[in-house]
Coordinates of C-alpha atoms in Angstrom, one line a residue:
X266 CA 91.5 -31.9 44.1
X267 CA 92.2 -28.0 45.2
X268 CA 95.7 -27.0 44.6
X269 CA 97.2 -23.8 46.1
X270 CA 98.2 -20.9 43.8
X271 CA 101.3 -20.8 42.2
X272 CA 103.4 -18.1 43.5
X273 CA 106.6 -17.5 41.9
X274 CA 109.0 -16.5 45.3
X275 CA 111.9 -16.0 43.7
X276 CA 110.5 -12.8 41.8
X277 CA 110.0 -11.3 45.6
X278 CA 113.5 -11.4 46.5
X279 CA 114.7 -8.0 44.8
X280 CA 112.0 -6.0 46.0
X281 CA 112.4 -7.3 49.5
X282 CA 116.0 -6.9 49.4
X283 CA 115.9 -3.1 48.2
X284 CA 113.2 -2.5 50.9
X285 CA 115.4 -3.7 53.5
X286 CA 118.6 -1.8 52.1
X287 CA 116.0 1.2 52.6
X288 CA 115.0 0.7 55.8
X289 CA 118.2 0.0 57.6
X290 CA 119.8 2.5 56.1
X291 CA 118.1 5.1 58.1
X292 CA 120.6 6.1 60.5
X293 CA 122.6 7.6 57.4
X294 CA 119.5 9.3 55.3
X295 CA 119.8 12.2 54.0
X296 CA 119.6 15.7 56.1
X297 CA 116.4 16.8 56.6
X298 CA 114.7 13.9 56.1
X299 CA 113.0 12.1 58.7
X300 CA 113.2 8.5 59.9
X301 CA 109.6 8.0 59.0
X302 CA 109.7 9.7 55.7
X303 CA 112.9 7.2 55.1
X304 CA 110.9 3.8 56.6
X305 CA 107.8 5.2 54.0
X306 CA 110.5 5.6 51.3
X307 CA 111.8 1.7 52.4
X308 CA 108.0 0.2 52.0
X309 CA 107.1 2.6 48.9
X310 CA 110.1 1.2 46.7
X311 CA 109.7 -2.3 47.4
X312 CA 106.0 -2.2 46.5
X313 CA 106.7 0.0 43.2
X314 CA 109.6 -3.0 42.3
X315 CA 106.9 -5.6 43.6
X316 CA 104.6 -4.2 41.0
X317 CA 107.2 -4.5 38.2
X318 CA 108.6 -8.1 38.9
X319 CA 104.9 -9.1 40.1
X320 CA 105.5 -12.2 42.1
X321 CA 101.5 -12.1 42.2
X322 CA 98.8 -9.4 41.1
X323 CA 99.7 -5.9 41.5
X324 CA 96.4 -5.7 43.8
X325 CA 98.2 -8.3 46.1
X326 CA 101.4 -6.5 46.2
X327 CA 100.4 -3.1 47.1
X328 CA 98.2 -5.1 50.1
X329 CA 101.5 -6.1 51.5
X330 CA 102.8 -3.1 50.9
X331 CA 99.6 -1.9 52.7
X332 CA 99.7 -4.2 55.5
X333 CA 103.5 -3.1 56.4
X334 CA 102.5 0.0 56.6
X335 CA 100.3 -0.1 59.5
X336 CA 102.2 -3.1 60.8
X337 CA 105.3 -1.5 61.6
X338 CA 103.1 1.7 62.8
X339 CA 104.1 3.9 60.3
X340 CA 100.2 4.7 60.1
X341 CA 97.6 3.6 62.3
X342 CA 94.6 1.5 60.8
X343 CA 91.6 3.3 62.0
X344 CA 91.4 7.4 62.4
X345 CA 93.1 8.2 66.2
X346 CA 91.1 10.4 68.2
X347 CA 91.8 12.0 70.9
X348 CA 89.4 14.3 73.3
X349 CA 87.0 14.3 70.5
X350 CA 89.7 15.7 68.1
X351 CA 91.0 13.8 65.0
X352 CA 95.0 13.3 65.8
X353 CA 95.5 11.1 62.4
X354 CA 93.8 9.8 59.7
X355 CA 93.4 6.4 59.4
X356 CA 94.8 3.5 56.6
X357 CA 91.7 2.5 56.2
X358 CA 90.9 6.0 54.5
X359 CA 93.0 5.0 51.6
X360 CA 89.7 3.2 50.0
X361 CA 88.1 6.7 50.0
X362 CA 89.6 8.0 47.2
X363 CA 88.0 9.9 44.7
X364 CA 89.9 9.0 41.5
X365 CA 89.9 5.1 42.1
X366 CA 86.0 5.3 42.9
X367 CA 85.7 7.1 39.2
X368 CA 87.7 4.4 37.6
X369 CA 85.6 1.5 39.3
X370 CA 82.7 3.3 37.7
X371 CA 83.7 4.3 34.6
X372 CA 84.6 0.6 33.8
X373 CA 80.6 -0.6 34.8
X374 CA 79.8 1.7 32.3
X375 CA 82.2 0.0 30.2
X376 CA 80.8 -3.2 30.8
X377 CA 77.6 -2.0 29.8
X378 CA 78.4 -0.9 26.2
X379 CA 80.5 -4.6 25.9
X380 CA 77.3 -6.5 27.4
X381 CA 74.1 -5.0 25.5
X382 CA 76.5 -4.9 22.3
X383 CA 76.4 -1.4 21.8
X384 CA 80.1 -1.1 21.4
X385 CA 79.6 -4.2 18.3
X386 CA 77.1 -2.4 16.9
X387 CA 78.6 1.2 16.8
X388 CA 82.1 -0.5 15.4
X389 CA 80.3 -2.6 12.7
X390 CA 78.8 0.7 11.5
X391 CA 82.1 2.5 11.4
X392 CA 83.8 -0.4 9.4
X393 CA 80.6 -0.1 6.7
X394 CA 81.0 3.0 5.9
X395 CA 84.8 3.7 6.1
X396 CA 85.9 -0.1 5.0
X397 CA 85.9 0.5 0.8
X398 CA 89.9 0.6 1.4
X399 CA 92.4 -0.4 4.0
X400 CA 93.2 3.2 4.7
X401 CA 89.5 3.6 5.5
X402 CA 89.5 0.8 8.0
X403 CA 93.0 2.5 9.5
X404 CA 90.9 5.3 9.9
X405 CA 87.4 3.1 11.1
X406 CA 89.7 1.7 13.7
X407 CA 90.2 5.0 15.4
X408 CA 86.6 6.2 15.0
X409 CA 86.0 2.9 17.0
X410 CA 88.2 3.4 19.6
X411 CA 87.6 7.0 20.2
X412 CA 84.0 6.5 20.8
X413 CA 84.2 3.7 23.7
X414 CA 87.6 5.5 25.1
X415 CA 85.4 8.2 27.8
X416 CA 83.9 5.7 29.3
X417 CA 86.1 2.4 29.0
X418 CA 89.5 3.2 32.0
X419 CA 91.2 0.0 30.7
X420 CA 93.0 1.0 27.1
X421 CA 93.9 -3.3 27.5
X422 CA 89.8 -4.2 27.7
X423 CA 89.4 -1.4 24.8
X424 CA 92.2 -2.6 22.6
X425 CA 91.5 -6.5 23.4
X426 CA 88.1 -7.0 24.2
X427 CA 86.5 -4.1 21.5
X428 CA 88.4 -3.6 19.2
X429 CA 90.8 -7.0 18.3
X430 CA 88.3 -9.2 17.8
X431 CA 87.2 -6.8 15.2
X432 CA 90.9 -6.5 13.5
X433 CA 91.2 -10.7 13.8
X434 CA 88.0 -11.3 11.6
X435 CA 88.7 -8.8 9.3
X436 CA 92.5 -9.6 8.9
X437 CA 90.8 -13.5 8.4
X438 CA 88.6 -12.1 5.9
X439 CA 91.9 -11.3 3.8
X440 CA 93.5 -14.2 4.9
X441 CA 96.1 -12.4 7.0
X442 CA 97.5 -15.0 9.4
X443 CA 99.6 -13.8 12.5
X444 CA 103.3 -15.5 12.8
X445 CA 103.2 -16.0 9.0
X446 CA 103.9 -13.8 6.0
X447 CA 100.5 -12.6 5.2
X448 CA 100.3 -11.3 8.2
X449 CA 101.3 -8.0 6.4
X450 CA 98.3 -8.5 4.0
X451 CA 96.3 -6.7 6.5
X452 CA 96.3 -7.5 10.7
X453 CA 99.7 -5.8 10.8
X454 CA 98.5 -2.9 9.8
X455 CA 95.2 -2.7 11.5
X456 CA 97.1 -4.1 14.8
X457 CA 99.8 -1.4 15.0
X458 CA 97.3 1.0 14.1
X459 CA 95.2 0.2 17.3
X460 CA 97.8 0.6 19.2
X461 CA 99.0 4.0 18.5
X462 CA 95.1 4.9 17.9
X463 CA 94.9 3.5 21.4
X464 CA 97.8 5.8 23.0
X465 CA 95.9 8.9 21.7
X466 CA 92.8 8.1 23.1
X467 CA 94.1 7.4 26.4
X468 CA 96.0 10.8 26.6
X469 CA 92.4 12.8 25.3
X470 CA 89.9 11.6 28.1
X471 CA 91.0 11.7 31.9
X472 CA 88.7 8.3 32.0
X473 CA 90.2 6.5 28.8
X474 CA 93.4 5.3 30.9
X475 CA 93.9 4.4 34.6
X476 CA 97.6 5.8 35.2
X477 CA 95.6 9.1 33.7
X478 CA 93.6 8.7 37.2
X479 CA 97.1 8.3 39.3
X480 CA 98.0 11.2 37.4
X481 CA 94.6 13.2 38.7
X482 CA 95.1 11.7 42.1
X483 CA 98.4 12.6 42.9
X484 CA 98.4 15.8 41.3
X485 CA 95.8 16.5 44.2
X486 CA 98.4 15.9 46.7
X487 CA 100.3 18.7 45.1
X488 CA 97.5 21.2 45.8
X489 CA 96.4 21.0 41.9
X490 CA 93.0 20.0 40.5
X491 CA 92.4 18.4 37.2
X492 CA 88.9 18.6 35.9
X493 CA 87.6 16.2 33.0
X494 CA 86.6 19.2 30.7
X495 CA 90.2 20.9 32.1
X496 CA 91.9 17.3 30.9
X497 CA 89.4 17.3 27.7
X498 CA 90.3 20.9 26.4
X499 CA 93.9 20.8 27.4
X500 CA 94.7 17.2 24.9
X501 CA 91.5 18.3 22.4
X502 CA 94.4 19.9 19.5
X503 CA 97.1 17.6 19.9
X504 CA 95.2 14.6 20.1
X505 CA 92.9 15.3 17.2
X506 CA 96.2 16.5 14.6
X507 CA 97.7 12.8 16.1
X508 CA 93.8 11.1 15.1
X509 CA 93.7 12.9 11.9
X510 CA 97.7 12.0 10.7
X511 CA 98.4 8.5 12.4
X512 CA 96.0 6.2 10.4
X513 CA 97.6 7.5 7.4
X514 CA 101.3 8.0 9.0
X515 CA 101.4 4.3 9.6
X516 CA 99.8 3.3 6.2
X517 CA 102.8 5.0 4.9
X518 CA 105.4 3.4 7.0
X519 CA 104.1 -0.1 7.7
X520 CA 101.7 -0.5 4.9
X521 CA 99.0 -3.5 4.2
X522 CA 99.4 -5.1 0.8
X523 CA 95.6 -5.2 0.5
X524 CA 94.7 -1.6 -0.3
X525 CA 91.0 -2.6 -1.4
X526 CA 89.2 -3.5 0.7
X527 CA 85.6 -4.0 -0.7
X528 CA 84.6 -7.4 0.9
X529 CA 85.1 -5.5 4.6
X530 CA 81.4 -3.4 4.2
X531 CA 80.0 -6.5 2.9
X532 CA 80.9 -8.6 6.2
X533 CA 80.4 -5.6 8.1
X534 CA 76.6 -5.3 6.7
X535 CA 76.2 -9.2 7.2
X536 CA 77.1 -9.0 10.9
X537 CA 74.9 -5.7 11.4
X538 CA 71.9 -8.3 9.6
X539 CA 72.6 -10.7 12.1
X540 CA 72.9 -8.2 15.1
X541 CA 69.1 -7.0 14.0
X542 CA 67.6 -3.7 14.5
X543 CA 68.8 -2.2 17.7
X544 CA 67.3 -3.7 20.9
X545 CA 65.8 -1.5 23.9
X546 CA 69.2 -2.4 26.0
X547 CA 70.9 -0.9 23.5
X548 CA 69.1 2.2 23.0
X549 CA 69.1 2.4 27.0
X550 CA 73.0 2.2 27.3
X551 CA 73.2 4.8 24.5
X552 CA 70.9 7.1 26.0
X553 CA 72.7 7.1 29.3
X554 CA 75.9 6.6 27.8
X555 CA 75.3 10.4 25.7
X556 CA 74.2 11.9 29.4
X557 CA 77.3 10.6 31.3
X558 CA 79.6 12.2 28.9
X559 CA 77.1 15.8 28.4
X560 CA 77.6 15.2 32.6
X561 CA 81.5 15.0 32.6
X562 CA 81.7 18.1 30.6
X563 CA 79.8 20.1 32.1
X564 CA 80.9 19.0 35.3
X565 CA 82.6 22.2 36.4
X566 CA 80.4 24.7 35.4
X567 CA 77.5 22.5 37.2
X568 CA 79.8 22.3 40.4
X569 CA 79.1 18.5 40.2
X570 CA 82.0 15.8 41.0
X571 CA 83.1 13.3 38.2
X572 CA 82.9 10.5 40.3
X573 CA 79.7 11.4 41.4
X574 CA 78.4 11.6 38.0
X575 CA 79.4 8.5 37.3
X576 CA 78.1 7.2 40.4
X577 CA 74.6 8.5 39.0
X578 CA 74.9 7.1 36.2
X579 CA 75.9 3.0 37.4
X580 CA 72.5 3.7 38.9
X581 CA 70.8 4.3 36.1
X582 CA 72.0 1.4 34.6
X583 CA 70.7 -0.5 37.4
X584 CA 67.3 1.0 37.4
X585 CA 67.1 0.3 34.2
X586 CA 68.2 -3.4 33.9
X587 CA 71.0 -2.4 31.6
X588 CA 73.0 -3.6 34.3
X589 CA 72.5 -6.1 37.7
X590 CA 74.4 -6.2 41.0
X591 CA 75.8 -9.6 39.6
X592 CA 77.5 -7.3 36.4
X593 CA 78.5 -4.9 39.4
X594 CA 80.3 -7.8 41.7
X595 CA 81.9 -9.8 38.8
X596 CA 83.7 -6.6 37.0
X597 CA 87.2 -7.9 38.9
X598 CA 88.9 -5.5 36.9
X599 CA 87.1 -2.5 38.3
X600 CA 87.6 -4.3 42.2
X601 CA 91.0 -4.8 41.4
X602 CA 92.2 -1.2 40.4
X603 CA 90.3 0.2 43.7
X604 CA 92.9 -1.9 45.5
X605 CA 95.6 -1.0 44.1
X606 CA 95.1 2.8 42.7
X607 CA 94.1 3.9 46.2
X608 CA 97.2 1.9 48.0
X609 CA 99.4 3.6 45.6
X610 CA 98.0 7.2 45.6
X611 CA 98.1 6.2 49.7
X612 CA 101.8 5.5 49.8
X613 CA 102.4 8.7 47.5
X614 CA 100.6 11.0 50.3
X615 CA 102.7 10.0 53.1
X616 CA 105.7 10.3 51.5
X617 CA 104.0 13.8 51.0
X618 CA 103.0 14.5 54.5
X619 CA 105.8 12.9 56.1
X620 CA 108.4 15.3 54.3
X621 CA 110.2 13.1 52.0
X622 CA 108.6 14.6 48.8
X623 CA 108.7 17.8 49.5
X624 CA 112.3 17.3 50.3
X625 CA 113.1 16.0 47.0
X626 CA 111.4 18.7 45.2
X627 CA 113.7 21.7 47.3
X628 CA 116.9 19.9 46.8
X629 CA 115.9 19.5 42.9
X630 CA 114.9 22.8 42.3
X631 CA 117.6 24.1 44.7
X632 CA 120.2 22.8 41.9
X633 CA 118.4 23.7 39.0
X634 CA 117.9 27.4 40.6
X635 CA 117.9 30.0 38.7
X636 CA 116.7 28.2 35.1
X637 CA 113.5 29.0 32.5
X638 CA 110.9 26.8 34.3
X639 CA 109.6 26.1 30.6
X640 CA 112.9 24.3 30.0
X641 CA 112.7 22.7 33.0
X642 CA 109.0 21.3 32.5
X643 CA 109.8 19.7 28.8
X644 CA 113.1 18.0 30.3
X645 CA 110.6 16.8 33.0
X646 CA 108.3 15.5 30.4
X647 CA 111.2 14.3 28.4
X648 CA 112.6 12.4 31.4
X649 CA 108.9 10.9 32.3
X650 CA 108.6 9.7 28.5
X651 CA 112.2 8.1 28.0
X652 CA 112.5 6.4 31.8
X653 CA 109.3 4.1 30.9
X654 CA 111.5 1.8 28.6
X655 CA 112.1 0.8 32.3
X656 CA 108.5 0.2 33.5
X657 CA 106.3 -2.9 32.7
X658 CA 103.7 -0.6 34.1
X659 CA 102.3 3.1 33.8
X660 CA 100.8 2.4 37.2
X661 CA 103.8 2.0 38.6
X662 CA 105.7 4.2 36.7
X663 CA 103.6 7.2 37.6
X664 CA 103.2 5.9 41.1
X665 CA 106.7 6.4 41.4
X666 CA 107.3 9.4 39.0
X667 CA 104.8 11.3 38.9
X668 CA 104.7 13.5 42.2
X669 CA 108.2 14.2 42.3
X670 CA 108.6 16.0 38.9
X671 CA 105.4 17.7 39.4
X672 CA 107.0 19.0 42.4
X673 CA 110.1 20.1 40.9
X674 CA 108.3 22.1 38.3
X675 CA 106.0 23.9 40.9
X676 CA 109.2 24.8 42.5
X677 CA 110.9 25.7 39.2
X678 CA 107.8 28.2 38.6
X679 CA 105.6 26.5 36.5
X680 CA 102.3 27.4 36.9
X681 CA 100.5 24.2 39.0
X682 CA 97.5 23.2 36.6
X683 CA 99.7 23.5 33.2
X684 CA 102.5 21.8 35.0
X685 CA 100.3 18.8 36.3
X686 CA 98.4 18.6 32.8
X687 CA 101.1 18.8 30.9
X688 CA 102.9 16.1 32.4
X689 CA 99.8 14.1 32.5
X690 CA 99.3 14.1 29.0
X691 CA 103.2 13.0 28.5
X692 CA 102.3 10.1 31.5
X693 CA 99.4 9.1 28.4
X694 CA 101.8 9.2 25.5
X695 CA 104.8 6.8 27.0
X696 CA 102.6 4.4 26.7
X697 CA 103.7 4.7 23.3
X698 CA 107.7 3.1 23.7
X699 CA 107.7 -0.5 23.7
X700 CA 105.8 -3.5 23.8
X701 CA 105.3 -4.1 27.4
X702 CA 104.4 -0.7 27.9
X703 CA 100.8 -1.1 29.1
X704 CA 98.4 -3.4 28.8
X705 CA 96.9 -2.6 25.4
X706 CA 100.4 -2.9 24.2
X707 CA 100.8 -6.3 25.5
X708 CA 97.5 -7.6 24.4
X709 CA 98.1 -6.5 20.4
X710 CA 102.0 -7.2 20.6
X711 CA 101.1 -11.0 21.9
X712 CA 98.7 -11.5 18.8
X713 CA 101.5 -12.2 16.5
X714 CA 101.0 -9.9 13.8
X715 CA 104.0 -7.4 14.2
X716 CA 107.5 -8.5 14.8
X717 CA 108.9 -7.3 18.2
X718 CA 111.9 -5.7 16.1
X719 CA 109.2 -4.0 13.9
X720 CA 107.4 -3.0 17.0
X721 CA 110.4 -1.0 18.6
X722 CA 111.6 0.5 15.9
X723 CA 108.4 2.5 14.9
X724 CA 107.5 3.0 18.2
X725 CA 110.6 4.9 18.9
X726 CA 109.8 7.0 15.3
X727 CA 106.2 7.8 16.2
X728 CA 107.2 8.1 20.1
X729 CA 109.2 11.5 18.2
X730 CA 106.0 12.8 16.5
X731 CA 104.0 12.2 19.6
X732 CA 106.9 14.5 21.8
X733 CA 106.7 17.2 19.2
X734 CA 103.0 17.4 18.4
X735 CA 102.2 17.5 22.3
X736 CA 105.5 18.9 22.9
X737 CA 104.7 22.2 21.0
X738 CA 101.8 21.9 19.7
X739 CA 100.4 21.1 22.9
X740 CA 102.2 23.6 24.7
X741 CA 101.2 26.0 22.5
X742 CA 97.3 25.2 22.3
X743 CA 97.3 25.5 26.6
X744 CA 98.7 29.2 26.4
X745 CA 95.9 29.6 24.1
X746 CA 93.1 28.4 26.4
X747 CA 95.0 30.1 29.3
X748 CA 96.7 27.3 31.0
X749 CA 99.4 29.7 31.2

């Protein structure tokens, strides 16, 4: 017998609430901003909270959010023309967004690699030749993760569904048990490892991490463009010192008690026996796997879009019978992040358009006139780091954060692309704070291999290292390529 969905109600009461504390408080907004920029504000907030208490999927809450919108004619649904001449854009041009179209296929590409077993193969082969010693699987992990990362815009589907089942048969090989002592034979090790292997990655590709995409999006809104080669060159220094130094950084800190490790290129060349020689999938995916990314680089000086690139490149795997519509209509993940990217990014515009941001941003700056915009960037950053020990979500965190400081440093002085880039790389890197802090996070956290008090304390140690090195280093390396 058919049951309806569960829907936890009570979890919808606070973000109501502070939508309707929003809304009818209108008549005593702030000066200089408008009714409608105040009602946008009302529906904005109680989405963002909707998407941190999550009464159901965050694609279900930004639809209400959506749907209230146009409802309560704040926006009309279709484009309103009149004589001929476009008046204003429709809702229903929310779902025409670049970025969220470039995350939809980036993660077709991504099943791709999971389904001809690429991604197994490539990893195996990593472990094999890095896996004589624990610090060479530390440092195998990485290389794993590094190579799916361009082309895999979930770091939760790349830490859970590439690389864990990896760490859980090698941590069994040890016999390294989560929720038990020799858990710190090895998985401990290897599991926090992923996950600040995991951060990186997301901060060095503009397609390793969907907030990275929110990031893209709304810096758009601020008049600033961010290319994948721009991202690319911009995180290259910072995020290869952090690959080079973490594996080993955490081997000091939180090391495994097994140190050899001889018996992990012996399972790894069993499983690559089993696997076979490479099949004509395989190769296929590889092939067009090496062109998407050859694309994405040289995407700027061949004046051809990201998304469309990887548009070309779904096709391909069509074509090709790498992939079939079934693959394309069953990746929910992919369906479910163009619902809710492009409602978000949505919502962020007509806050934009309707005033309210661009009110925020003079009345910041306005009291922070006459300061070093540098100074004012990093305690930007600084405050974008530190305030996602509130968020259960980058999405949502960026959703809400993201425009608004980016605003306030344009207005400070900062120059636009540094200011957006630089911000967008700390937006990858706060992933970094807790254990709840993004999906990867919550898939290696829940395996039971590292304590939650373990978790939070190192976090917070190599959330310092991560601050400084992109902090400074990264500042640094972006006046040397010109940023600024």
């Amino acid at each position: 017998m058919k049951t309806l969905e569960k829907i936890d109600y009570k979890k919808f009461i606070f973000p109501v609430l502070l939508g309707l504390v929003f809304w009818f408080t209108a008549p005593i907004r702030p000066a200089g901003v408008t009714v409608q920029a105040w009602h946008m504000l009302a529906i904005f907030i109680a989405t963002i909270v909707g998407c941190i208490t999550l009464p159901i999927a965050i694609s279900g809450v930004t639809l209400i959010g959506f749907t209230l919108t146009i409802c309560l004619g704040l926006v009309p649904l279709a484009d309103k023309v009149v004589n001929g001449k476009l008046i204003e854009k429709g809702a229903i041009n929310a779902f025409a967004n670049n970025s969220a179209w470039l995350i939809v296929m980036a993660f077709m590409i991504s099943r791709g690699i999971v389904k001809t077993g690429l991604g197994r193969r490539i990893s195996l082969y990593f472990i094999k030749w890095f896996g004589q010693k624990s610090l060479g699987l530390g440092y195998a992990i990485g290389a794993i993760d590094l190579i799916v990362s361009p082309a895999t815009p979930s770091n939760g589907a790349r830490a859970g569904g590439v690389v864990y089942p990896l760490i859980e048969s090698l941590a069994e090989t040890y016999d390294s048990k989560p929720n038990d002592p020799s858990r710190k034979k090895m998985g401990a090790y290897l599991i926090f490892t992923e996950f600040q292997v995991n951060i990186i990655t997301s901060s060095l590709f503009m397609t390793a991490c969907a907030p990275n995409l929110i990031a893209v999006a709304l810096a758009g809104k601020a008049g600033v463009t961010l290319t994948w080669m721009q991202w690319f060159m911009a995180a290259l220094v910072p995020a290869a010192i952090c690959l080079l130094v973490i594996p080993y950084f955490v081997y000091k800190i939180y090391p495994p008690k097994v140190k050899e490790t001889p018996n992990a290129k012996e399972w790894a060349n069993t499983q690559l026996e089993e696997l076979g020689k490479a099949t004509l999938p395989e190769k296929m995916m590889a092939i067009i796997f090496v062109i998407t990314l050859a694309l994405w680089m040289l995407s700027s000086t061949l004046g051809i879009d990201a998304t469309l690139i990887a548009f070309i490149s779904v096709v391909l795997l069509l074509l090709t019978g790498v992939l079939t519509p079934k693959d394309i209509l069953g990746e929910t993940g992919a369906w479910n992040i163009l619902i809710w990217l492009s409602i978000l990014v949505f919502m962020a515009e007509k806050l934009t358009q309707f005033g309210f941001i661009g009110w925020l941003s003079t009345t910041i700056s306005s009291s922070m006139k006459g300061g070093n915009w540098l100074i004012t960037l990093i305690i930007l950053a600084l405050v974008l780091f530190y305030t996602h020990y509130l968020f259960a979500s980058a999405t949502a965190h960026n959703s809400a954060m993201f425009l608004p400081l980016l605003t306030v440093a344009i207005a400070a002085g900062a120059p636009k692309v540094m200011a957006a880039q630089f911000l967008a790389l700390f937006s990858a890197i706060m992933g970094s704070t807790t254990h709840y802090s993004s999906t990867a996070s919550s898939v290696l956290s829940s395996t039971g291999y590292v304590k939650q008090s373990e978790w939070w304390k190192m976090s917070f140690i190599f959330g310092i290292f991560y601050i400084l090195v992109y902090g400074v280093i990264g500042l640094g390396w972006m006046k040397v390529i010109g940023m600024w």
